[in-house]
Tab-separated table of C-alpha atoms in Angstrom:
chain	number	residue	atom	x	y	z
A	1	UNK	CA	0.000	0.000	0.000
A	2	UNK	CA	1.551	3.333	-1.018
A	3	UNK	CA	2.185	5.873	1.701
A	4	UNK	CA	0.470	9.250	1.608
A	5	UNK	CA	2.578	12.052	0.091
A	6	UNK	CA	2.331	15.730	0.925
A	7	UNK	CA	0.392	17.858	-1.577
A	8	UNK	CA	3.389	20.086	-2.355
A	9	UNK	CA	5.593	17.082	-3.359
A	10	UNK	CA	6.027	17.433	-7.165
A	11	UNK	CA	8.209	14.361	-7.761
A	12	UNK	CA	6.785	11.761	-10.131
A	13	UNK	CA	5.345	8.700	-8.368
A	14	UNK	CA	7.811	5.847	-7.911
A	15	UNK	CA	7.368	2.622	-9.714
A	16	UNK	CA	6.840	-0.337	-7.365
A	17	UNK	CA	9.248	-2.342	-9.518
A	18	UNK	CA	12.812	-1.022	-9.439
A	19	UNK	CA	14.685	-3.781	-11.213
A	20	UNK	CA	16.473	-3.053	-14.469
A	21	UNK	CA	16.496	0.671	-13.733
A	22	UNK	CA	19.649	1.384	-15.736
A	23	UNK	CA	18.732	-0.544	-18.862
A	24	UNK	CA	21.145	-3.430	-18.351
A	25	UNK	CA	18.497	-6.089	-18.684
A	26	UNK	CA	18.093	-9.167	-16.580
A	27	UNK	CA	21.279	-10.767	-15.397
A	28	UNK	CA	22.308	-14.171	-16.673
A	29	UNK	CA	23.063	-17.346	-14.784
A	30	UNK	CA	25.982	-17.269	-12.389
A	31	UNK	CA	26.997	-20.867	-13.185
A	32	UNK	CA	26.438	-22.921	-16.328
A	33	UNK	CA	23.602	-25.425	-16.039
A	34	UNK	CA	25.972	-28.342	-16.624
A	35	UNK	CA	28.123	-27.668	-13.538
A	36	UNK	CA	27.446	-29.146	-10.073
A	37	UNK	CA	27.465	-25.656	-8.551
A	38	UNK	CA	24.246	-24.867	-10.433
A	39	UNK	CA	22.249	-27.373	-8.379
A	40	UNK	CA	20.272	-26.111	-5.414
A	41	UNK	CA	20.777	-27.329	-1.844
A	42	UNK	CA	17.612	-29.391	-2.140
A	43	UNK	CA	18.864	-31.040	-5.347
A	44	UNK	CA	22.230	-31.806	-3.746
A	45	UNK	CA	20.428	-33.304	-0.733
A	46	UNK	CA	18.254	-35.460	-3.017
A	47	UNK	CA	21.410	-36.739	-4.706
A	48	UNK	CA	22.887	-37.663	-1.299
A	49	UNK	CA	19.680	-39.525	-0.411
A	50	UNK	CA	19.797	-41.542	-3.633
A	51	UNK	CA	23.493	-42.266	-3.096
A	52	UNK	CA	22.825	-43.465	0.472
A	53	UNK	CA	19.933	-45.624	-0.717
A	54	UNK	CA	21.939	-47.488	-3.395
A	55	UNK	CA	23.685	-50.044	-1.113
A	56	UNK	CA	20.479	-50.653	0.843
A	57	UNK	CA	18.472	-51.138	-2.329
A	58	UNK	CA	21.136	-53.432	-3.808
A	59	UNK	CA	20.881	-55.711	-0.781
A	60	UNK	CA	17.148	-55.474	0.021
A	61	UNK	CA	15.656	-54.543	-3.376
A	62	UNK	CA	12.901	-57.196	-3.584
A	63	UNK	CA	11.670	-56.411	-0.054
A	64	UNK	CA	11.571	-52.668	-0.770
A	65	UNK	CA	9.453	-52.807	-3.929
A	66	UNK	CA	6.358	-51.507	-2.108
A	67	UNK	CA	8.221	-48.740	-0.253
A	68	UNK	CA	8.415	-45.139	-1.468
A	69	UNK	CA	10.975	-42.535	-0.436
A	70	UNK	CA	10.182	-38.830	-0.063
A	71	UNK	CA	11.994	-35.706	1.125
A	72	UNK	CA	10.294	-32.784	2.876
A	73	UNK	CA	11.981	-29.602	4.016
A	74	UNK	CA	10.620	-29.651	7.571
A	75	UNK	CA	8.223	-31.871	9.516
A	76	UNK	CA	4.628	-30.820	9.959
A	77	UNK	CA	3.218	-30.575	13.469
A	78	UNK	CA	-0.220	-32.123	13.933
A	79	UNK	CA	-0.821	-31.163	17.541
A	80	UNK	CA	1.151	-29.915	20.507
A	81	UNK	CA	0.798	-29.909	24.241
A	82	UNK	CA	1.902	-27.066	26.511
A	83	UNK	CA	5.037	-28.976	27.505
A	84	UNK	CA	6.145	-30.750	24.334
A	85	UNK	CA	5.358	-31.539	20.714
A	86	UNK	CA	3.609	-34.872	20.274
A	87	UNK	CA	4.888	-36.902	17.315
A	88	UNK	CA	3.095	-39.914	15.907
A	89	UNK	CA	4.452	-43.426	15.620
A	90	UNK	CA	7.233	-44.192	13.164
A	91	UNK	CA	9.064	-40.905	13.729
A	92	UNK	CA	12.842	-41.001	14.172
A	93	UNK	CA	13.689	-37.944	16.295
A	94	UNK	CA	16.882	-36.438	17.681
A	95	UNK	CA	16.441	-34.285	20.806
A	96	UNK	CA	12.758	-33.834	20.020
A	97	UNK	CA	13.257	-32.890	16.364
A	98	UNK	CA	12.139	-35.463	13.789
A	99	UNK	CA	14.697	-36.476	11.186
A	100	UNK	CA	12.532	-39.010	9.336
A	101	UNK	CA	9.102	-40.598	9.436
A	102	UNK	CA	7.986	-44.054	8.348
A	103	UNK	CA	4.417	-43.812	7.085
A	104	UNK	CA	2.855	-47.289	6.932
A	105	UNK	CA	0.720	-48.443	4.035
A	106	UNK	CA	-2.951	-47.774	4.522
A	107	UNK	CA	-5.976	-46.049	3.038
A	108	UNK	CA	-6.215	-42.316	2.343
A	109	UNK	CA	-9.220	-40.061	3.007
A	110	UNK	CA	-10.674	-40.852	-0.426
A	111	UNK	CA	-10.601	-44.590	0.280
A	112	UNK	CA	-7.673	-45.291	-2.040
A	113	UNK	CA	-4.857	-47.571	-0.859
A	114	UNK	CA	-1.516	-45.897	-0.131
A	115	UNK	CA	1.976	-47.333	-0.196
A	116	UNK	CA	4.370	-47.270	2.725
A	117	UNK	CA	6.905	-44.458	2.528
A	118	UNK	CA	9.892	-43.058	4.336
A	119	UNK	CA	9.920	-39.272	4.588
A	120	UNK	CA	13.289	-37.639	5.286
A	121	UNK	CA	13.311	-34.081	6.633
A	122	UNK	CA	16.041	-32.132	4.843
A	123	UNK	CA	16.510	-29.077	7.052
A	124	UNK	CA	16.837	-30.925	10.413
A	125	UNK	CA	19.287	-33.371	8.843
A	126	UNK	CA	21.361	-30.567	7.308
A	127	UNK	CA	21.375	-28.698	10.621
A	128	UNK	CA	22.922	-31.699	12.407
A	129	UNK	CA	25.691	-32.303	9.863
A	130	UNK	CA	29.027	-30.496	10.013
A	131	UNK	CA	29.862	-30.931	6.322
A	132	UNK	CA	28.808	-32.794	3.175
A	133	UNK	CA	30.487	-36.046	4.171
A	134	UNK	CA	28.902	-35.954	7.627
A	135	UNK	CA	25.501	-35.296	6.010
A	136	UNK	CA	25.917	-38.297	3.712
A	137	UNK	CA	26.737	-40.518	6.712
A	138	UNK	CA	23.790	-39.179	8.702
A	139	UNK	CA	21.366	-39.693	5.807
A	140	UNK	CA	22.646	-43.261	5.412
A	141	UNK	CA	22.202	-43.985	9.145
A	142	UNK	CA	18.663	-42.571	9.150
A	143	UNK	CA	17.738	-44.562	6.049
A	144	UNK	CA	19.134	-47.755	7.583
A	145	UNK	CA	17.075	-47.237	10.751
A	146	UNK	CA	13.893	-46.483	8.830
A	147	UNK	CA	14.297	-49.439	6.459
A	148	UNK	CA	14.985	-51.693	9.455
A	149	UNK	CA	11.772	-50.491	11.068
A	150	UNK	CA	9.866	-51.080	7.823
A	151	UNK	CA	11.274	-54.619	7.461
A	152	UNK	CA	10.935	-55.253	11.224
A	153	UNK	CA	14.569	-56.323	11.582
A	154	UNK	CA	17.664	-54.989	13.337
A	155	UNK	CA	19.490	-52.017	11.732
A	156	UNK	CA	22.755	-54.011	11.675
A	157	UNK	CA	21.111	-56.570	9.376
A	158	UNK	CA	20.048	-53.850	6.931
A	159	UNK	CA	23.505	-52.331	6.791
A	160	UNK	CA	25.162	-55.710	6.350
A	161	UNK	CA	27.085	-55.565	9.627
């Protein structure tokens, strides 16, 4: 909403859009599309998730056919109490902050069947990692724990240890 101007102000009204004010045009891309630096943080995280999933999928592929994998930025909060946030079942949390959630197969609100899925939360995982290598290890550990819960086996068996 524009602010009121005094009646004796004779300046022309300002345009709400001030980009390209010197005729230079829109700026180009900082990095070429073909370089890794062009990818966003979310795209780099997705690549780490797929890389961490490869050894698990190679070992447990047939058992994971009916399992989907998803990435969300942050977890959603269904309800809270005055003292703490209440998370549902299947949530892997670190100091009260969920890192991942195993959603079991079921039926949605429209009566359609849904597949089981693991949802990784990108921002909490990135916040707990010191660097890219640490993030890759953390994502792998979280995936191992969630797959173990889905298969109802020990995490060491999933990881091959």
